[in-house]
mmCIF file of N, CA, C and O in Angstrom:
data_model
loop_
_atom_site.group_PDB
_atom_site.id
_atom_site.type_symbol
_atom_site.label_atom_id
_atom_site.label_comp_id
_atom_site.label_asym_id
_atom_site.label_seq_id
_atom_site.Cartn_x
_atom_site.Cartn_y
_atom_site.Cartn_z
ATOM 1 N N MET A 181 7.644 -8.070 11.815
ATOM 2 C CA MET A 181 6.816 -8.288 10.297
ATOM 3 C C MET A 181 7.578 -6.939 9.602
ATOM 4 O O MET A 181 7.930 -5.946 10.069
ATOM 5 N N GLU A 182 7.995 -7.332 8.487
ATOM 6 C CA GLU A 182 8.413 -6.320 7.443
ATOM 7 C C GLU A 182 7.434 -5.308 6.868
ATOM 8 O O GLU A 182 6.322 -5.687 7.200
ATOM 9 N N ILE A 183 7.676 -4.207 6.652
ATOM 10 C CA ILE A 183 6.819 -3.230 6.485
ATOM 11 C C ILE A 183 5.984 -3.574 5.158
ATOM 12 O O ILE A 183 4.713 -3.301 5.091
ATOM 13 N N SER A 184 6.476 -4.037 3.970
ATOM 14 C CA SER A 184 5.681 -4.474 3.113
ATOM 15 C C SER A 184 4.758 -5.497 3.388
ATOM 16 O O SER A 184 3.644 -5.154 2.870
ATOM 17 N N GLU A 185 4.965 -6.175 4.299
ATOM 18 C CA GLU A 185 3.831 -7.319 4.895
ATOM 19 C C GLU A 185 2.714 -6.706 5.687
ATOM 20 O O GLU A 185 1.617 -6.928 5.573
ATOM 21 N N LEU A 186 3.189 -5.548 6.165
ATOM 22 C CA LEU A 186 2.263 -4.874 6.978
ATOM 23 C C LEU A 186 1.370 -3.989 6.217
ATOM 24 O O LEU A 186 0.185 -3.939 6.408
ATOM 25 N N ILE A 187 2.017 -3.449 5.071
ATOM 26 C CA ILE A 187 1.086 -2.534 4.293
ATOM 27 C C ILE A 187 -0.013 -3.384 3.413
ATOM 28 O O ILE A 187 -1.018 -3.067 3.274
ATOM 29 N N LEU A 188 0.380 -4.729 3.036
ATOM 30 C CA LEU A 188 -0.400 -5.787 2.371
ATOM 31 C C LEU A 188 -1.359 -5.938 3.347
ATOM 32 O O LEU A 188 -2.476 -6.257 2.917
ATOM 33 N N GLN A 189 -1.128 -6.367 4.504
ATOM 34 C CA GLN A 189 -2.281 -6.474 5.470
ATOM 35 C C GLN A 189 -3.123 -5.401 5.714
ATOM 36 O O GLN A 189 -4.220 -5.716 5.636
ATOM 37 N N THR A 190 -2.687 -4.541 5.836
ATOM 38 C CA THR A 190 -3.566 -3.188 5.989
ATOM 39 C C THR A 190 -4.433 -3.042 4.979
ATOM 40 O O THR A 190 -5.530 -2.864 4.990
ATOM 41 N N MET A 191 -3.870 -3.187 3.508
ATOM 42 C CA MET A 191 -4.871 -2.912 2.508
ATOM 43 C C MET A 191 -5.854 -4.314 2.644
ATOM 44 O O MET A 191 -7.159 -3.768 1.935
ATOM 45 N N ASN A 192 -5.306 -5.313 2.535
ATOM 46 C CA ASN A 192 -6.370 -6.454 2.706
ATOM 47 C C ASN A 192 -7.567 -6.287 3.565
ATOM 48 O O ASN A 192 -8.622 -6.682 3.492
ATOM 49 N N GLU A 193 -7.159 -5.883 4.777
ATOM 50 C CA GLU A 193 -8.172 -5.556 6.179
ATOM 51 C C GLU A 193 -9.138 -4.266 5.644
ATOM 52 O O GLU A 193 -10.240 -4.596 5.887
ATOM 53 N N ALA A 194 -8.226 -3.324 4.873
ATOM 54 C CA ALA A 194 -9.559 -2.380 4.446
ATOM 55 C C ALA A 194 -10.351 -2.784 3.333
ATOM 56 O O ALA A 194 -11.589 -1.999 3.204
ATOM 57 N N GLY A 195 -10.202 -3.580 2.380
ATOM 58 C CA GLY A 195 -10.761 -4.152 1.331
ATOM 59 C C GLY A 195 -11.561 -3.131 0.493
ATOM 60 O O GLY A 195 -12.336 -3.195 -0.392
ATOM 61 N N ARG A 196 -10.618 -1.948 0.159
ATOM 62 C CA ARG A 196 -10.767 -1.000 -0.983
ATOM 63 C C ARG A 196 -9.523 -0.345 -1.060
ATOM 64 O O ARG A 196 -8.538 -0.224 -0.203
ATOM 65 N N PRO A 197 -9.319 0.193 -2.373
ATOM 66 C CA PRO A 197 -8.168 1.063 -2.622
ATOM 67 C C PRO A 197 -7.572 2.223 -1.381
ATOM 68 O O PRO A 197 -8.838 2.928 -0.944
ATOM 69 N N LEU A 198 -6.496 2.149 -1.189
ATOM 70 C CA LEU A 198 -6.341 3.352 -0.181
ATOM 71 C C LEU A 198 -5.075 4.123 -0.773
ATOM 72 O O LEU A 198 -4.063 3.888 -1.570
ATOM 73 N N LYS A 199 -5.179 5.331 -0.032
ATOM 74 C CA LYS A 199 -4.001 6.363 -0.518
ATOM 75 C C LYS A 199 -2.840 6.181 0.319
ATOM 76 O O LYS A 199 -3.108 5.373 1.811
ATOM 77 N N SER A 200 -1.635 6.436 0.284
ATOM 78 C CA SER A 200 -0.551 6.194 1.152
ATOM 79 C C SER A 200 -0.583 6.654 2.468
ATOM 80 O O SER A 200 0.219 6.108 3.451
ATOM 81 N N SER A 201 -0.952 7.835 2.661
ATOM 82 C CA SER A 201 -1.407 8.567 4.046
ATOM 83 C C SER A 201 -2.221 7.508 4.783
ATOM 84 O O SER A 201 -2.085 7.589 5.950
ATOM 85 N N GLU A 202 -3.404 7.074 3.960
ATOM 86 C CA GLU A 202 -4.568 6.249 5.106
ATOM 87 C C GLU A 202 -3.802 4.915 5.325
ATOM 88 O O GLU A 202 -3.831 4.614 6.434
ATOM 89 N N ILE A 203 -2.606 4.560 4.625
ATOM 90 C CA ILE A 203 -2.270 3.317 4.861
ATOM 91 C C ILE A 203 -0.996 3.426 6.000
ATOM 92 O O ILE A 203 -1.168 2.782 6.843
ATOM 93 N N ALA A 204 -0.454 4.653 6.044
ATOM 94 C CA ALA A 204 0.634 4.972 7.036
ATOM 95 C C ALA A 204 -0.280 5.147 8.310
ATOM 96 O O ALA A 204 0.262 4.709 9.344
ATOM 97 N N GLU A 205 -1.301 5.950 8.156
ATOM 98 C CA GLU A 205 -2.175 6.258 9.469
ATOM 99 C C GLU A 205 -2.521 4.658 10.156
ATOM 100 O O GLU A 205 -2.524 4.602 11.334
ATOM 101 N N SER A 206 -3.174 3.800 9.217
ATOM 102 C CA SER A 206 -3.724 2.362 9.752
ATOM 103 C C SER A 206 -2.769 1.737 10.159
ATOM 104 O O SER A 206 -2.779 1.141 11.175
ATOM 105 N N ALA A 207 -1.644 1.786 9.671
ATOM 106 C CA ALA A 207 -0.452 0.769 9.768
ATOM 107 C C ALA A 207 0.383 1.433 11.134
ATOM 108 O O ALA A 207 1.206 0.701 11.883
ATOM 109 N N GLY A 208 0.339 2.781 11.181
ATOM 110 C CA GLY A 208 1.187 3.364 12.214
ATOM 111 C C GLY A 208 2.824 3.601 12.133
ATOM 112 O O GLY A 208 3.367 3.507 12.644
ATOM 113 N N VAL A 209 2.981 3.857 10.552
ATOM 114 C CA VAL A 209 4.430 3.877 10.387
ATOM 115 C C VAL A 209 4.418 5.226 9.389
ATOM 116 O O VAL A 209 3.402 5.789 8.889
ATOM 117 N N ASP A 210 5.650 5.693 9.303
ATOM 118 C CA ASP A 210 5.904 6.876 8.516
ATOM 119 C C ASP A 210 5.731 7.012 7.122
ATOM 120 O O ASP A 210 5.725 5.759 6.493
ATOM 121 N N LYS A 211 4.914 7.888 6.823
ATOM 122 C CA LYS A 211 4.565 8.063 5.230
ATOM 123 C C LYS A 211 5.786 7.739 4.346
ATOM 124 O O LYS A 211 5.253 7.020 3.309
ATOM 125 N N LYS A 212 6.700 8.414 4.628
ATOM 126 C CA LYS A 212 7.709 8.119 3.687
ATOM 127 C C LYS A 212 8.396 6.863 3.647
ATOM 128 O O LYS A 212 8.707 6.316 2.458
ATOM 129 N N MET A 213 7.948 6.038 4.558
ATOM 130 C CA MET A 213 8.655 4.653 4.601
ATOM 131 C C MET A 213 7.602 3.844 3.616
ATOM 132 O O MET A 213 7.691 2.996 2.950
ATOM 133 N N VAL A 214 6.233 4.058 3.894
ATOM 134 C CA VAL A 214 5.138 3.617 3.079
ATOM 135 C C VAL A 214 5.425 3.780 1.833
ATOM 136 O O VAL A 214 5.082 3.046 0.816
ATOM 137 N N ASP A 215 5.389 5.285 1.258
ATOM 138 C CA ASP A 215 6.100 5.399 -0.143
ATOM 139 C C ASP A 215 7.004 4.736 -0.789
ATOM 140 O O ASP A 215 6.504 4.053 -1.882
ATOM 141 N N LYS A 216 7.995 4.570 0.076
ATOM 142 C CA LYS A 216 9.085 3.540 -0.506
ATOM 143 C C LYS A 216 8.745 2.277 -0.835
ATOM 144 O O LYS A 216 9.098 1.500 -1.738
ATOM 145 N N ALA A 217 7.986 1.668 0.194
ATOM 146 C CA ALA A 217 7.689 0.386 0.187
ATOM 147 C C ALA A 217 6.642 -0.003 -0.913
ATOM 148 O O ALA A 217 6.445 -0.971 -1.739
ATOM 149 N N LEU A 218 5.741 0.778 -0.965
ATOM 150 C CA LEU A 218 4.884 0.937 -2.223
ATOM 151 C C LEU A 218 5.302 0.932 -3.603
ATOM 152 O O LEU A 218 4.971 0.065 -4.517
ATOM 153 N N LYS A 219 6.442 1.847 -3.905
ATOM 154 C CA LYS A 219 7.132 1.578 -5.188
ATOM 155 C C LYS A 219 7.641 0.370 -5.212
ATOM 156 O O LYS A 219 7.525 -0.060 -6.377
ATOM 157 N N LYS A 220 8.299 -0.329 -4.258
ATOM 158 C CA LYS A 220 8.742 -1.755 -4.461
ATOM 159 C C LYS A 220 7.872 -2.489 -4.669
ATOM 160 O O LYS A 220 7.982 -3.300 -5.441
ATOM 161 N N LEU A 221 6.574 -2.538 -3.975
ATOM 162 C CA LEU A 221 5.696 -3.411 -4.176
ATOM 163 C C LEU A 221 4.867 -3.371 -5.451
ATOM 164 O O LEU A 221 4.607 -4.555 -6.285
ATOM 165 N N LYS A 222 5.132 -2.335 -6.190
ATOM 166 C CA LYS A 222 4.295 -1.992 -7.414
ATOM 167 C C LYS A 222 5.602 -2.475 -8.466
ATOM 168 O O LYS A 222 4.963 -3.040 -9.302
ATOM 169 N N ASP A 223 6.398 -2.322 -8.353
ATOM 170 C CA ASP A 223 7.380 -2.627 -9.197
ATOM 171 C C ASP A 223 7.709 -4.343 -9.212
ATOM 172 O O ASP A 223 7.878 -4.906 -10.195
ATOM 173 N N ASP A 224 7.454 -4.594 -8.081
ATOM 174 C CA ASP A 224 7.472 -6.077 -8.038
ATOM 175 C C ASP A 224 6.043 -6.715 -8.509
ATOM 176 O O ASP A 224 5.967 -8.218 -8.864
ATOM 177 N N GLY A 225 5.176 -6.124 -8.881
ATOM 178 C CA GLY A 225 3.960 -6.626 -9.395
ATOM 179 C C GLY A 225 2.809 -7.276 -8.035
ATOM 180 O O GLY A 225 1.926 -7.790 -8.442
ATOM 181 N N ASN A 226 3.183 -6.813 -6.996
ATOM 182 C CA ASN A 226 2.191 -7.304 -5.731
ATOM 183 C C ASN A 226 1.050 -6.397 -5.692
ATOM 184 O O ASN A 226 0.234 -6.798 -4.824
ATOM 185 N N ILE A 227 0.986 -5.196 -6.003
ATOM 186 C CA ILE A 227 0.113 -3.959 -5.872
ATOM 187 C C ILE A 227 -0.329 -3.505 -7.156
ATOM 188 O O ILE A 227 0.369 -3.339 -8.055
ATOM 189 N N VAL A 228 -1.492 -3.131 -7.329
ATOM 190 C CA VAL A 228 -1.816 -2.126 -8.372
ATOM 191 C C VAL A 228 -2.508 -0.899 -8.031
ATOM 192 O O VAL A 228 -2.649 -0.729 -6.798
ATOM 193 N N SER A 229 -2.613 0.060 -8.863
ATOM 194 C CA SER A 229 -3.019 1.479 -8.716
ATOM 195 C C SER A 229 -4.341 1.573 -9.596
ATOM 196 O O SER A 229 -4.210 1.901 -10.573
ATOM 197 N N PRO A 230 -5.743 1.204 -9.217
ATOM 198 C CA PRO A 230 -6.721 1.525 -9.928
ATOM 199 C C PRO A 230 -7.070 2.897 -10.472
ATOM 200 O O PRO A 230 -7.925 2.918 -11.378
ATOM 201 N N LYS A 231 -6.620 3.798 -9.614
ATOM 202 C CA LYS A 231 -6.794 5.362 -9.844
ATOM 203 C C LYS A 231 -5.362 5.872 -9.172
ATOM 204 O O LYS A 231 -4.988 5.439 -8.245
ATOM 205 N N ARG A 232 -5.335 7.042 -9.787
ATOM 206 C CA ARG A 232 -4.148 7.930 -9.633
ATOM 207 C C ARG A 232 -4.033 7.958 -8.103
ATOM 208 O O ARG A 232 -4.977 8.524 -7.122
ATOM 209 N N CYS A 233 -2.753 7.525 -7.262
ATOM 210 C CA CYS A 233 -2.697 7.773 -5.864
ATOM 211 C C CYS A 233 -3.361 6.692 -5.048
ATOM 212 O O CYS A 233 -3.347 6.818 -3.667
ATOM 213 N N TYR A 234 -3.942 5.889 -5.538
ATOM 214 C CA TYR A 234 -4.852 4.683 -4.803
ATOM 215 C C TYR A 234 -4.140 3.272 -4.936
ATOM 216 O O TYR A 234 -3.861 3.276 -5.942
ATOM 217 N N TYR A 235 -4.015 2.661 -3.859
ATOM 218 C CA TYR A 235 -3.283 1.459 -4.130
ATOM 219 C C TYR A 235 -4.217 0.185 -3.611
ATOM 220 O O TYR A 235 -4.850 0.460 -2.604
ATOM 221 N N GLU A 236 -4.100 -1.023 -4.346
ATOM 222 C CA GLU A 236 -4.736 -2.235 -3.676
ATOM 223 C C GLU A 236 -3.943 -3.263 -4.055
ATOM 224 O O GLU A 236 -2.957 -3.297 -4.946
ATOM 225 N N PRO A 237 -3.982 -4.547 -3.261
ATOM 226 C CA PRO A 237 -3.199 -5.731 -3.425
ATOM 227 C C PRO A 237 -3.566 -6.316 -4.902
ATOM 228 O O PRO A 237 -5.006 -6.061 -5.420
ATOM 229 N N LYS A 238 -2.757 -6.792 -5.388
ATOM 230 C CA LYS A 238 -3.112 -7.337 -6.936
ATOM 231 C C LYS A 238 -3.945 -8.581 -6.473
ATOM 232 O O LYS A 238 -3.633 -9.750 -5.731
ATOM 233 N N ARG A 239 -4.959 -8.702 -7.180
ATOM 234 C CA ARG A 239 -5.787 -10.140 -7.008
ATOM 235 C C ARG A 239 -5.690 -11.115 -8.134
ATOM 236 O O ARG A 239 -5.187 -10.847 -9.397
ATOM 237 N N PRO A 240 -5.670 -12.288 -7.780
ATOM 238 C CA PRO A 240 -5.419 -13.468 -8.820
ATOM 239 C C PRO A 240 -6.212 -13.648 -9.990
ATOM 240 O O PRO A 240 -7.350 -13.030 -9.920
#
């Protein structure tokens, strides 16, 4: 599974906005990798940041 998919799955399972450190801990991956993937996901429009430093999947 690609890291982006793992991050999206982790966020969907949480059901609430998460900080990158929470995502890294839940997914079991390095925080730097999560930060890099979050930037790409946000640039691609797949996630949103409802408040500073928190992320959640973009809802249709």
